[in-house]
Structures are given as structure tokens and as C-alpha cells.
PDB file of C-alpha atoms in Angstrom:
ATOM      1  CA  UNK I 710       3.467  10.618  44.717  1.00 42.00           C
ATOM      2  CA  UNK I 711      -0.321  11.090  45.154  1.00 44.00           C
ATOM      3  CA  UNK I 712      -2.151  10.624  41.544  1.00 38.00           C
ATOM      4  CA  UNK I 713      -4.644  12.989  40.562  1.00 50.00           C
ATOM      5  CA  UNK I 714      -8.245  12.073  41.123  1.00 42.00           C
ATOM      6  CA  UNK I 715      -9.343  12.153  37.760  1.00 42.00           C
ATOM      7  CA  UNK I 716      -6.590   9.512  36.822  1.00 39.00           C
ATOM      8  CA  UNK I 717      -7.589   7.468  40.097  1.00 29.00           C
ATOM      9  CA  UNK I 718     -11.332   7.300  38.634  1.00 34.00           C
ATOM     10  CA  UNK I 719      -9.793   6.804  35.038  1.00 39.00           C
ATOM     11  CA  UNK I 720      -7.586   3.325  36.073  1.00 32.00           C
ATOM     12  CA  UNK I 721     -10.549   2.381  38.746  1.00 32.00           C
ATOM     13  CA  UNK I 722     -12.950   2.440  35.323  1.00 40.00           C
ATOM     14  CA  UNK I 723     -10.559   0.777  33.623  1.00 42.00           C
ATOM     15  CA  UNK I 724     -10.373  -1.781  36.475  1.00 34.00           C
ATOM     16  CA  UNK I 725     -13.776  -2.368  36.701  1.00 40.00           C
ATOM     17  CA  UNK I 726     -14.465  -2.614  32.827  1.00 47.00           C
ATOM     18  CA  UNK I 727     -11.982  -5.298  32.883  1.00 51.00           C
ATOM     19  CA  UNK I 728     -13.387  -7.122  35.412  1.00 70.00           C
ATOM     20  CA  UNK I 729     -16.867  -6.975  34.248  1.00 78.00           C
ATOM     21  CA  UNK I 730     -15.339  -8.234  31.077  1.00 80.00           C
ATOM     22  CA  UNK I 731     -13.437 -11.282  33.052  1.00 82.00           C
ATOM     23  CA  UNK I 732     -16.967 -12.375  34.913  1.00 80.00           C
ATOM     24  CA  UNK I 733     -18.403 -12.266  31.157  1.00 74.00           C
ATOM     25  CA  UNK I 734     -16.140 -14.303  30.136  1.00 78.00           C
ATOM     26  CA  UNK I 735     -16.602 -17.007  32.648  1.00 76.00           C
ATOM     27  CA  UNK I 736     -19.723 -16.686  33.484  1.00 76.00           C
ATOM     28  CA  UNK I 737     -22.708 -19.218  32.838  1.00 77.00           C
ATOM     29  CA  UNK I 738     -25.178 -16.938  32.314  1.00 80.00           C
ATOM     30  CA  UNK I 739     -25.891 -16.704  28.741  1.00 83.00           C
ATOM     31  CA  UNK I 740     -28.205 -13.915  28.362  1.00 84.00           C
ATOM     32  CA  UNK I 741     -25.829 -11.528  30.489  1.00 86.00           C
ATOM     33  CA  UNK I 742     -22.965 -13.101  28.005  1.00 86.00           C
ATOM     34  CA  UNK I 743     -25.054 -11.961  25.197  1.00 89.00           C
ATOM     35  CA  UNK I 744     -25.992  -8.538  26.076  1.00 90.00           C
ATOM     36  CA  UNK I 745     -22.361  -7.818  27.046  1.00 87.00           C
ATOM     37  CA  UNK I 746     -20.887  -8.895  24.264  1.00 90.00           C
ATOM     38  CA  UNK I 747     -23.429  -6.507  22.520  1.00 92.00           C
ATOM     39  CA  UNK I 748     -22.255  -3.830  24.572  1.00 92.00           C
ATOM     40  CA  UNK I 749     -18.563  -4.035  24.054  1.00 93.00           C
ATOM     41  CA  UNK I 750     -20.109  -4.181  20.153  1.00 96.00           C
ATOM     42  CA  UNK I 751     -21.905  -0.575  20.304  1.00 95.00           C
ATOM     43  CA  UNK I 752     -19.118   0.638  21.824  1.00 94.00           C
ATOM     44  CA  UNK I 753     -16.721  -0.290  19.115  1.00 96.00           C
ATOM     45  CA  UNK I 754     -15.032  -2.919  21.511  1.00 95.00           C
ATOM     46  CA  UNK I 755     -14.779  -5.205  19.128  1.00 97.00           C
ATOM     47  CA  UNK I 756     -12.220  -7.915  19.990  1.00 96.00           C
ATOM     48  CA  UNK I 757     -13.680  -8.450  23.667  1.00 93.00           C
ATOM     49  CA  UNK I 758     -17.119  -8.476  21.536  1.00 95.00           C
ATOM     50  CA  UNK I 759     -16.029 -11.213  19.636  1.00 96.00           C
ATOM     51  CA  UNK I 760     -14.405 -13.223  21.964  1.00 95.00           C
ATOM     52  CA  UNK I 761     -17.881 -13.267  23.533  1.00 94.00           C
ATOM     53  CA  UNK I 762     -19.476 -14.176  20.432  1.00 96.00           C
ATOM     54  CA  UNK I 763     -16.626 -17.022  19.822  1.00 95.00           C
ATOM     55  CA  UNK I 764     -17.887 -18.731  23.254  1.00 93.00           C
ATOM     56  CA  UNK I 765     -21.826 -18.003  22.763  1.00 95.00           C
ATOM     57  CA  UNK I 766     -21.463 -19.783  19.192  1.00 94.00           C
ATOM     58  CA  UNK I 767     -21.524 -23.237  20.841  1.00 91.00           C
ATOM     59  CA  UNK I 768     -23.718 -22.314  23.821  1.00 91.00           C
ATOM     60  CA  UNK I 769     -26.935 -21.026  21.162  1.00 93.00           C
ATOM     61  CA  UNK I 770     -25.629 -23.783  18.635  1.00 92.00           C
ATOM     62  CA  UNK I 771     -29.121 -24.733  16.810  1.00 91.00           C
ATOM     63  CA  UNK I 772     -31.222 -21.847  18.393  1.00 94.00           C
ATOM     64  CA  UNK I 773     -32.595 -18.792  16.757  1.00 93.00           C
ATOM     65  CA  UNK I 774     -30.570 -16.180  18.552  1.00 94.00           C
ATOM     66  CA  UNK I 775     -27.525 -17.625  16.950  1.00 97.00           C
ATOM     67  CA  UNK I 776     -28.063 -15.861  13.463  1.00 97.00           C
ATOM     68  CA  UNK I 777     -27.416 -12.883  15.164  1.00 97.00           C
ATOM     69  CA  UNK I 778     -24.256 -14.268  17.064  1.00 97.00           C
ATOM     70  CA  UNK I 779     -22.820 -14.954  13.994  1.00 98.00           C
ATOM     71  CA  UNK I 780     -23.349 -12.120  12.308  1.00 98.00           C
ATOM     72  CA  UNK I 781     -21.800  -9.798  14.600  1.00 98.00           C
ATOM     73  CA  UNK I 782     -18.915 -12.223  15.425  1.00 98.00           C
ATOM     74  CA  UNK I 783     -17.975 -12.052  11.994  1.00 99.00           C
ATOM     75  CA  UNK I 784     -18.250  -8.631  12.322  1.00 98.00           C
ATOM     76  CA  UNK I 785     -16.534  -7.758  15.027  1.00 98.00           C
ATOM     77  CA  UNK I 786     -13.660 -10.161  13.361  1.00 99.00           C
ATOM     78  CA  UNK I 787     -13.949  -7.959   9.942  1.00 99.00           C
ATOM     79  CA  UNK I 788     -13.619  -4.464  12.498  1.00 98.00           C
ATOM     80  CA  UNK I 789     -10.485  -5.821  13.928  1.00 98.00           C
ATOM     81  CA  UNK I 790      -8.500  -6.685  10.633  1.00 98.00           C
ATOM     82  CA  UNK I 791      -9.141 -10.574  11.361  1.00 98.00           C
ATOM     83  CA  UNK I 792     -10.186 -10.918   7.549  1.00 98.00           C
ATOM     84  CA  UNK I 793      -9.612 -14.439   6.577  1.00 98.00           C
ATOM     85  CA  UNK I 794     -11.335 -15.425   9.547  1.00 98.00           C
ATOM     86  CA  UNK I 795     -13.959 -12.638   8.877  1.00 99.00           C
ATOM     87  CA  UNK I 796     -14.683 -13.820   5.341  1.00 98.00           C
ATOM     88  CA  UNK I 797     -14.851 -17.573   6.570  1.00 98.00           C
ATOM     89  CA  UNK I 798     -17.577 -17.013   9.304  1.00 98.00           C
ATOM     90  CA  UNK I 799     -19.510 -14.426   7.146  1.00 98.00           C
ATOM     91  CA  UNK I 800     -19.481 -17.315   4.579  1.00 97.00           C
ATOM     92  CA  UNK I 801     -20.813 -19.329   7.462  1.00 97.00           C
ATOM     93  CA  UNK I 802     -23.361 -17.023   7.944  1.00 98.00           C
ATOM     94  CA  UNK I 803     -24.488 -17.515   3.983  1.00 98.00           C
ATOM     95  CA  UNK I 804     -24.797 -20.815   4.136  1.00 97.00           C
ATOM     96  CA  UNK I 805     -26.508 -21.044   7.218  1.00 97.00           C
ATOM     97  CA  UNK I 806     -29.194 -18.486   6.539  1.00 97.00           C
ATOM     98  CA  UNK I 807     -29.444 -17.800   2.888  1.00 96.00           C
ATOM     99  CA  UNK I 808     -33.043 -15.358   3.418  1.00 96.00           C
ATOM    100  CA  UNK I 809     -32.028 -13.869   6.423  1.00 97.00           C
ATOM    101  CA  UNK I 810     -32.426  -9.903   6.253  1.00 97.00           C
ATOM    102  CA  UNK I 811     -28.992  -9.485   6.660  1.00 97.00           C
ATOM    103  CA  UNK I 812     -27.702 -12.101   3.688  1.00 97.00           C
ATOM    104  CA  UNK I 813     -27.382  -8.444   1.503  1.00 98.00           C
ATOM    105  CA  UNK I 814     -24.822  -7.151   4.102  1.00 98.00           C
ATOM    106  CA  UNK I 815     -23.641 -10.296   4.966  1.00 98.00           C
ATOM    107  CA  UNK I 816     -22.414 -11.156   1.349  1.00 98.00           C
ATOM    108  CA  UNK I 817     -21.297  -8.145   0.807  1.00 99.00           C
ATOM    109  CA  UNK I 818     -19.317  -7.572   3.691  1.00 99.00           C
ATOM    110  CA  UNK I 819     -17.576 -11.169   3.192  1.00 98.00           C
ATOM    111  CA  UNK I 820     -16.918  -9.912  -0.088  1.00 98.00           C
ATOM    112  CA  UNK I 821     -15.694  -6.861   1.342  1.00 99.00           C
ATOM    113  CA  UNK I 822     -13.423  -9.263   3.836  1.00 99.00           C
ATOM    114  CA  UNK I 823     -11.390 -11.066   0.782  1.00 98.00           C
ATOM    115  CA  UNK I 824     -11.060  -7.210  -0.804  1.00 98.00           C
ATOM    116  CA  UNK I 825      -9.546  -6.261   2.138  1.00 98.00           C
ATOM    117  CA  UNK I 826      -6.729  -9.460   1.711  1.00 98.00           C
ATOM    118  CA  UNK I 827      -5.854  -8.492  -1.583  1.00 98.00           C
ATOM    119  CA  UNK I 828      -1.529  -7.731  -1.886  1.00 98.00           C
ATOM    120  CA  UNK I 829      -0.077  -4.896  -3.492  1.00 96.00           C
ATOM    121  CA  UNK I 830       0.411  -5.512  -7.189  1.00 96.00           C
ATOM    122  CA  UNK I 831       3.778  -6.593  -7.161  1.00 94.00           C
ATOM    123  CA  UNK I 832       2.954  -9.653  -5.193  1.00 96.00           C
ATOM    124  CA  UNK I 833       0.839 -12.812  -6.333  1.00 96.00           C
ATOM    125  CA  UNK I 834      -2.630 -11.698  -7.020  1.00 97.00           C
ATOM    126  CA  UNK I 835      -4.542 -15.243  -6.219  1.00 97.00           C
ATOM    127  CA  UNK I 836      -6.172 -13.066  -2.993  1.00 97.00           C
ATOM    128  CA  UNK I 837      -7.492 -10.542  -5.619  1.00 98.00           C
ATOM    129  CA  UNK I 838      -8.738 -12.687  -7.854  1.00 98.00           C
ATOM    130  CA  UNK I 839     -10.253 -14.209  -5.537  1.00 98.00           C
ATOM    131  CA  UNK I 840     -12.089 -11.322  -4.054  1.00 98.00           C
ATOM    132  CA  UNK I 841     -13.006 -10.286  -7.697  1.00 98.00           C
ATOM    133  CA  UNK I 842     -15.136 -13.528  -7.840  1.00 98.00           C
ATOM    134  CA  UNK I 843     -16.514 -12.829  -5.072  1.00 98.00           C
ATOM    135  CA  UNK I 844     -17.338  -9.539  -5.509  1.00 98.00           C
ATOM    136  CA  UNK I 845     -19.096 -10.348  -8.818  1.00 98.00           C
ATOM    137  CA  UNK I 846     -20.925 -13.071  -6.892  1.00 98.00           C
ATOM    138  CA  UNK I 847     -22.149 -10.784  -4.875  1.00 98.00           C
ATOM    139  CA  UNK I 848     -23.166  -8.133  -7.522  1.00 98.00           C
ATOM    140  CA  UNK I 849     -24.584 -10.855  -9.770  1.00 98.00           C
ATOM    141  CA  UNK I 850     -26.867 -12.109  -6.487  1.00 97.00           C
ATOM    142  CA  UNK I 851     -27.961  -8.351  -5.446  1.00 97.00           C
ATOM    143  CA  UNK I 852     -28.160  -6.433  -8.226  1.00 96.00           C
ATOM    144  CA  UNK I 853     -30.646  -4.125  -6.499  1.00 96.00           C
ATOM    145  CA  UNK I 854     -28.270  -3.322  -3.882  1.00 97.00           C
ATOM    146  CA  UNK I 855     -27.557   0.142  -2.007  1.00 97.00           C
ATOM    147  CA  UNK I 856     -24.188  -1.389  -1.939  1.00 98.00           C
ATOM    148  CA  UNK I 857     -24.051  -2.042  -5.433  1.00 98.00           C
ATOM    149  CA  UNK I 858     -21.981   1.620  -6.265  1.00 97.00           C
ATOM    150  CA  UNK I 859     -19.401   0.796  -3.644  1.00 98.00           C
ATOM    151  CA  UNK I 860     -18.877  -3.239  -4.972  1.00 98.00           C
ATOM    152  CA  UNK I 861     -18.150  -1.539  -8.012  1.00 98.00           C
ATOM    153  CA  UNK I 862     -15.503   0.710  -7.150  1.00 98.00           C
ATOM    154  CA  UNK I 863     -14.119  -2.475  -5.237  1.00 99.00           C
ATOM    155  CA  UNK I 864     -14.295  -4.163  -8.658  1.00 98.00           C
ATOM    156  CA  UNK I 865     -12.484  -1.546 -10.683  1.00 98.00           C
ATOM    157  CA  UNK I 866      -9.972  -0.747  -8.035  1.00 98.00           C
ATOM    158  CA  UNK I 867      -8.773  -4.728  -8.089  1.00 98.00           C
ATOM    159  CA  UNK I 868      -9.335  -4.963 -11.556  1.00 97.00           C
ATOM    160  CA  UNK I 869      -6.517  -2.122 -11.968  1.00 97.00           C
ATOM    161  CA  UNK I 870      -4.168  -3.834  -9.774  1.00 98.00           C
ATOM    162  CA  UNK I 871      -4.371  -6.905 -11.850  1.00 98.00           C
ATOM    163  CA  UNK I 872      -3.498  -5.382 -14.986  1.00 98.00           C
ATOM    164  CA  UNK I 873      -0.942  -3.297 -13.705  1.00 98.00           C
ATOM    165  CA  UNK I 874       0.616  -6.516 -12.322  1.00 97.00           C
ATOM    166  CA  UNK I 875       0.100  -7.942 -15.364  1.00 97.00           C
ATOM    167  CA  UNK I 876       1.655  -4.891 -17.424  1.00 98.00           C
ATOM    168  CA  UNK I 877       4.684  -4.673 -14.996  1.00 97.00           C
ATOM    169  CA  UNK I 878       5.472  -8.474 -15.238  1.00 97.00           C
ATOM    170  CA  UNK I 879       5.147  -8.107 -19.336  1.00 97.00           C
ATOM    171  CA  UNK I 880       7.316  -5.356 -19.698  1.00 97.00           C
ATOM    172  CA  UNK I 881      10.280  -7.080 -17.048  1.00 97.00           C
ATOM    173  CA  UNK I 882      10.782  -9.191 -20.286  1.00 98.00           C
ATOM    174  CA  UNK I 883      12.125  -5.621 -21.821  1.00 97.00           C
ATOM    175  CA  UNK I 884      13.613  -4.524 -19.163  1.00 97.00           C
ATOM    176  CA  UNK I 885      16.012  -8.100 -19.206  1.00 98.00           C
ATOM    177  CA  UNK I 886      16.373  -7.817 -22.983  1.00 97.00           C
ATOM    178  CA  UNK I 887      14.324 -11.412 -24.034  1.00 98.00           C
ATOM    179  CA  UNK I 888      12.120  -8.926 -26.549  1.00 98.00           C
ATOM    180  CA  UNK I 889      10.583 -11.439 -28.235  1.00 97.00           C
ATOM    181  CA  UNK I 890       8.977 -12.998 -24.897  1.00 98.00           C
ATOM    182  CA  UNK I 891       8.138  -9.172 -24.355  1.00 98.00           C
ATOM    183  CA  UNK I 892       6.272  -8.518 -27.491  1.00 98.00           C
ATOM    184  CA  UNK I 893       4.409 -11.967 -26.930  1.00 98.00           C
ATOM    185  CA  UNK I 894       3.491 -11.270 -22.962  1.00 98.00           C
ATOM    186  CA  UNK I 895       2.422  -7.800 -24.266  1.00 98.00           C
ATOM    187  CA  UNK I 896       0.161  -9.199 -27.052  1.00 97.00           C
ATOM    188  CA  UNK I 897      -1.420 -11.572 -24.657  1.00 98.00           C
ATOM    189  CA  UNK I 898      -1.786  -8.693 -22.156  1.00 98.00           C
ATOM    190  CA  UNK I 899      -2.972  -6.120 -24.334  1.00 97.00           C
ATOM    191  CA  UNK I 900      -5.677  -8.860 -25.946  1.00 97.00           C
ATOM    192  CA  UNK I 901      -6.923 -10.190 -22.020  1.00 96.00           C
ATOM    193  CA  UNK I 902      -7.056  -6.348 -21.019  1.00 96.00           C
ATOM    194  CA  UNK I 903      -8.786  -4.366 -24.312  1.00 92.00           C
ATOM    195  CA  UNK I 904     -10.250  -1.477 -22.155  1.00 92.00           C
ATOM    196  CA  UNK I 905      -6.843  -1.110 -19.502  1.00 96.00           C
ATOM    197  CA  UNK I 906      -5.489   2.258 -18.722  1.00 96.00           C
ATOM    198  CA  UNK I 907      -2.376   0.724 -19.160  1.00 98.00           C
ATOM    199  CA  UNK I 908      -2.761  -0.242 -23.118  1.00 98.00           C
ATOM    200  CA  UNK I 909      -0.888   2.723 -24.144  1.00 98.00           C
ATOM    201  CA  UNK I 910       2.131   1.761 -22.098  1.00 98.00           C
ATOM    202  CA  UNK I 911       1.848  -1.694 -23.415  1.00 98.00           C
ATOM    203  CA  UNK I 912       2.308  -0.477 -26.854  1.00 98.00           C
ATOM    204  CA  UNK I 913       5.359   1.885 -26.418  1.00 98.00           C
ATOM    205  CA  UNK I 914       6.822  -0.779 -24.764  1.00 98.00           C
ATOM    206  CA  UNK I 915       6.105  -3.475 -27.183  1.00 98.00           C
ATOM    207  CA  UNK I 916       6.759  -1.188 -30.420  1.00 98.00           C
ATOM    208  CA  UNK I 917      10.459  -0.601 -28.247  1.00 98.00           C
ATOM    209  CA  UNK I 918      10.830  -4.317 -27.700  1.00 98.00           C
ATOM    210  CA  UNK I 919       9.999  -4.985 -31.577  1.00 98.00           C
ATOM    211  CA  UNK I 920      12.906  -1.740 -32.616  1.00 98.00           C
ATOM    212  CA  UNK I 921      15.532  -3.281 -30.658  1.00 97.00           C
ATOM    213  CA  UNK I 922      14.916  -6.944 -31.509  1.00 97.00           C
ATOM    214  CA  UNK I 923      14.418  -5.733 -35.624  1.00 96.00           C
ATOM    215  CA  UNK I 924      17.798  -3.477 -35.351  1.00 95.00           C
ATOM    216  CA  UNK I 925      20.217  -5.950 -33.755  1.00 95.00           C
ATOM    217  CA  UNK I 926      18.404  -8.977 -36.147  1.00 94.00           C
ATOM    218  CA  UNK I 927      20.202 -11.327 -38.663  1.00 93.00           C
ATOM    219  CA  UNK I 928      20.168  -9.527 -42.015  1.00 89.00           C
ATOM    220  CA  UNK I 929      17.651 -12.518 -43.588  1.00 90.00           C
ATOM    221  CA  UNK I 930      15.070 -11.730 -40.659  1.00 94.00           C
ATOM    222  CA  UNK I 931      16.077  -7.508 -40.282  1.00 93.00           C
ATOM    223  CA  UNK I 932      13.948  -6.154 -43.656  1.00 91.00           C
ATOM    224  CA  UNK I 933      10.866  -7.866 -42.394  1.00 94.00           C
ATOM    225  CA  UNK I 934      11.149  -6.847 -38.516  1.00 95.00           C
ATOM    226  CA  UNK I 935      12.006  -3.134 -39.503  1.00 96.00           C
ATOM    227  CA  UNK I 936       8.804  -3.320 -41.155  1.00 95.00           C
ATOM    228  CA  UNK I 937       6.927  -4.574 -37.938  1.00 96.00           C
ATOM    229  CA  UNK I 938       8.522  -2.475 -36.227  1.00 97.00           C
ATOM    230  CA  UNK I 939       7.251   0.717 -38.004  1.00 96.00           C
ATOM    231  CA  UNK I 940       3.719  -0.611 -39.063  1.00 96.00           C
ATOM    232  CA  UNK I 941       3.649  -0.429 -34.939  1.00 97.00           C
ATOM    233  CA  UNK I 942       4.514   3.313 -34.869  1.00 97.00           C
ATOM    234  CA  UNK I 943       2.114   3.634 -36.992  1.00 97.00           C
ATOM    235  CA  UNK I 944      -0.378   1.861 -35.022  1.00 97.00           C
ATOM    236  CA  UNK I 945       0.856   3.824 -31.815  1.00 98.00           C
ATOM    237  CA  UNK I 946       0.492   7.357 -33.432  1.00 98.00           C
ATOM    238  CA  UNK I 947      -2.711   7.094 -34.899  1.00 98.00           C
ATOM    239  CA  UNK I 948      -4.164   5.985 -31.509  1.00 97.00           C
ATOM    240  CA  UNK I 949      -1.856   7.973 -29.219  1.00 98.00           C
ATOM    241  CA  UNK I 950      -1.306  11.659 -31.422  1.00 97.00           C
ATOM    242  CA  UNK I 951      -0.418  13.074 -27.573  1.00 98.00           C
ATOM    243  CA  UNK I 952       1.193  10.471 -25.783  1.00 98.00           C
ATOM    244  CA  UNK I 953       3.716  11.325 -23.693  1.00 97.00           C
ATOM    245  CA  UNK I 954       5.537   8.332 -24.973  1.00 98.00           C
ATOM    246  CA  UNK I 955       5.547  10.271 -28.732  1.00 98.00           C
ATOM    247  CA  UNK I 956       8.820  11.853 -28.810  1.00 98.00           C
ATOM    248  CA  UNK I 957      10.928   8.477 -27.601  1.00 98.00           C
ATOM    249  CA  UNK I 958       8.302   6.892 -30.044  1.00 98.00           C
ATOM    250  CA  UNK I 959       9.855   9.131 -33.021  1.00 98.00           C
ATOM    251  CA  UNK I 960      13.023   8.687 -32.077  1.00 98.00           C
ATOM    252  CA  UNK I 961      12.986   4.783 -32.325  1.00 98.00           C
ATOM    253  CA  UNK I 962      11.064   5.729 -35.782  1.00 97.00           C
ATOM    254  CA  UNK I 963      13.766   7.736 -36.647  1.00 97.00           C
ATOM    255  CA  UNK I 964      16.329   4.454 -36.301  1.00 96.00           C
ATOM    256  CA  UNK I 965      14.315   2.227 -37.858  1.00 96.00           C
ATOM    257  CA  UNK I 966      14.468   4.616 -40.912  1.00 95.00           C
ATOM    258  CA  UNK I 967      18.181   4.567 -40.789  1.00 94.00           C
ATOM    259  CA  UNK I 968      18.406   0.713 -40.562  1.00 92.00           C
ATOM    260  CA  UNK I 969      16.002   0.420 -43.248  1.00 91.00           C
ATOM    261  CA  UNK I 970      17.934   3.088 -45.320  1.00 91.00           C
ATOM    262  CA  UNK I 971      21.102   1.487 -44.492  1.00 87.00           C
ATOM    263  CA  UNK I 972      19.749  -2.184 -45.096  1.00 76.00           C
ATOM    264  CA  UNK I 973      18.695  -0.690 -48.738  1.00 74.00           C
ATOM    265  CA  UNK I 974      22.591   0.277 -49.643  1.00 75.00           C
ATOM    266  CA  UNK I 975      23.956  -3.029 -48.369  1.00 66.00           C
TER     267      UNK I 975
END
């Protein structure tokens, strides 16, 4: 079957483009490796770019054009998902040439790299912590920044991730019934995390951990826990009049009444 000619002058492109590539990549030339490898970089070809760049890193080692090499390998790694290896070389980069004109981007785009590795909540968050510090490196070193608004939003997004893992992993405690490790884990998280969007969930769940543990409590330790218990409803409703938590708040409030009440006839 005969192809149509614009496919034949598609695949001979394609041919061709790949073996420009190939001579590229063997060739000796360094200044033809060097604008190719640009090239491919324009054109958003970025893992042939920075295979390019991996070879002319040891050819330019110790020269001036190798700032650039670096750069836009660790680029070209960060455009193709490659962020470990990204942040590493963009870190590189830092070292190497701490008052370049690109040690703004370059910082923030490393930063940007360890962002980019951070889990999803329920995993271990050691990647986003990490990425926070850099992050706040980065704002603390360019604080002039036009990148400054986006580093930000990086910040707070993370920041939120954190404290939901650290809400979710609190209020497991509840869910498996050890309260009292549940109303300590909250404590801690509510006190580590004073401005979270998540404080309001912390407390329903705590001032639920504290009702059940107070209600099914030995009589000598029951009087004082009902107490707690409603002292934290308290606490809840004058913070939280419109929670959507209120109405399961009341009707915990309404069984620590009937404890109490009960506990009084006894």
C-alpha cells in the first residue's frame, strides 16, 4: 500500500531529526553540540536537550560557557519530571555561581524541584518538609522577588498538607478508640498548628474523644472528666456558634448531662 506523501515527508522528518540528533550525540564538535542541544531546548525537546547538556558538562568543565550548560540541563531535567535530579544539579548550579543573574531563578526553581517531590498527605511528609525549608530559604534570600507571590502559594499549599496529615494521623487515635492518646495528639496538634483550617475539626474531635473516654470512666475519675468534657463544649461553641459539627456537638452535650445527672443520683 502506497503511503500518502504528507506521511512520507512526516517519517522522512522524523528520520532526519533523529539522525541529526545521533551525529550530535557523537560528535566532537562542541560548539555544534552546544547549539543543538539549545535547539532541541527552544523547541521544548527537552530530554534529547539534556542528554546533550549531560555530555557537554565534562567537555566545558572549568570554562565560562558552562554556567549556562548547567542551568539549562537542570532545566531541561526539571521539564521532564526528573526532579530529584533537577533539584540536585540546580543546587549545583548555587553553589557554583552564587551572583550569577540567574541564582533568583535558579533557587527558586530548585525550590520549585523538591515542591514538585512532595507525597500526598497520607504518606510520609519528609519530601515536604523538606521543600518547605527550602522554599523559605529561598524567600528569606530573595525577598524582592517577582517570584516571591508564587513561593508563597507553594508555602501555604505544603503547609496545608502537613497539617492535614497531621490532623488525620491525630484523629486515627479516635477512630481506634485509644481517646486519651487522641485528646493528647490533638492538643499537641492544635498547639504546633494555632492558625490551621483544620482547628475546628481538631476540637470536635477531641471534645468527642474526651465524651466517650469521661462516659465509659471509673466512677472515682467520671465526675471530673464529665466536667472536661463539657468545659470543651463550651470552648467549641463559643468559638464555633455555626459549625457544622454543632448539632453532633449538642448531642454529646446532651449525654454528658445525663451522665452527670445520673452520676448525681448514684
Amino acid at each position: 500500500m502506497k503511503l500518502p506523501n504528507y506521511l512520507v515527508l512526516y517519517l522522512l522528518f522524523i528520520l532526519i531529526g533523529c539522525s541529526d540528533y545521533q551525529k550530535a550525540l557523537k560528535t566532537e564538535d562542541q560548539g555544534l553540540k552546544i547549539k543543538f542541544a539549545q535547539s532541541l531546548y527552544e523547541d521544548g525537546k527537552y530530554r534529547k536537550a539534556s542528554q546533550l547538556y549531560e555530555q557537554l558538562k565534562s567537555s566545558y568543565r572549568g570554562k565560562p560557557q558552562l554556567e549556562r550548560i548547567v542551568f539549562f540541563y537542570a532545566n531541561s531535567l526539571l521539564e521532564t519530571k526528573n526532579y530529584i535530579l533537577a533539584a540536585y544539579e540546580f543546587e549545583t548550579f548555587i553553589k557554583a555561581y552564587p551572583k550569577s543573574q540567574k541564582a533568583d531563578e535558579a533557587y527558586f526553581l530548585m525550590a520549585h524541584a523538591y515542591y514538585m517531590t512532595s507525597p500526598n498527605f497520607s504518606l510520609d511528609q519528609s519530601d515536604t518538609y523538606e521543600a518547605l525549608d527550602k522554599l523559605q530559604d529561598y524567600i528569606n534570600r530573595f525577598p524582592e522577588s517577582e517570584r516571591m507571590e508564587r513561593a508563597n502559594t507553594m508555602v501555604q499549599e505544603l503547609r496545608v498538607k502537613t497539617e492535614r496529615k497531621g490532623f488525620e494521623t491525630a484523629k486515627q487515635y479516635n477512630t481506634i478508640r485509644d481517646y486519651k492518646a487522641a485528646i493528647k495528639a490533638l492538643d499537641n496538634f492544635i498547639a504546633d498548628n494555632p492558625g490551621t483550617s483544620y482547628r475546628e475539626g481538631a476540637l470536635f474531635v477531641q471534645f468527642s474523644a474526651l465524651t466517650t473516654l469521661a462516659i465509659n470512666s471509673v466512677a472515682y475519675k467520671k465526675e471530673n472528666r464529665l466536667e472536661d468534657a463539657k468545659s470543651k463544649f463550651k470552648n467549641f461553641e463559643r468559638l464555633y456558634p455555626q459549625s457544622t459539627h454543632m448539632k453532633d456537638a449538642q448531642k454529646l452535650l446532651k449525654d454528658i448531662e445525663q451522665e452527670i445527672l445520673t452520676f448525681a443520683s448514684n
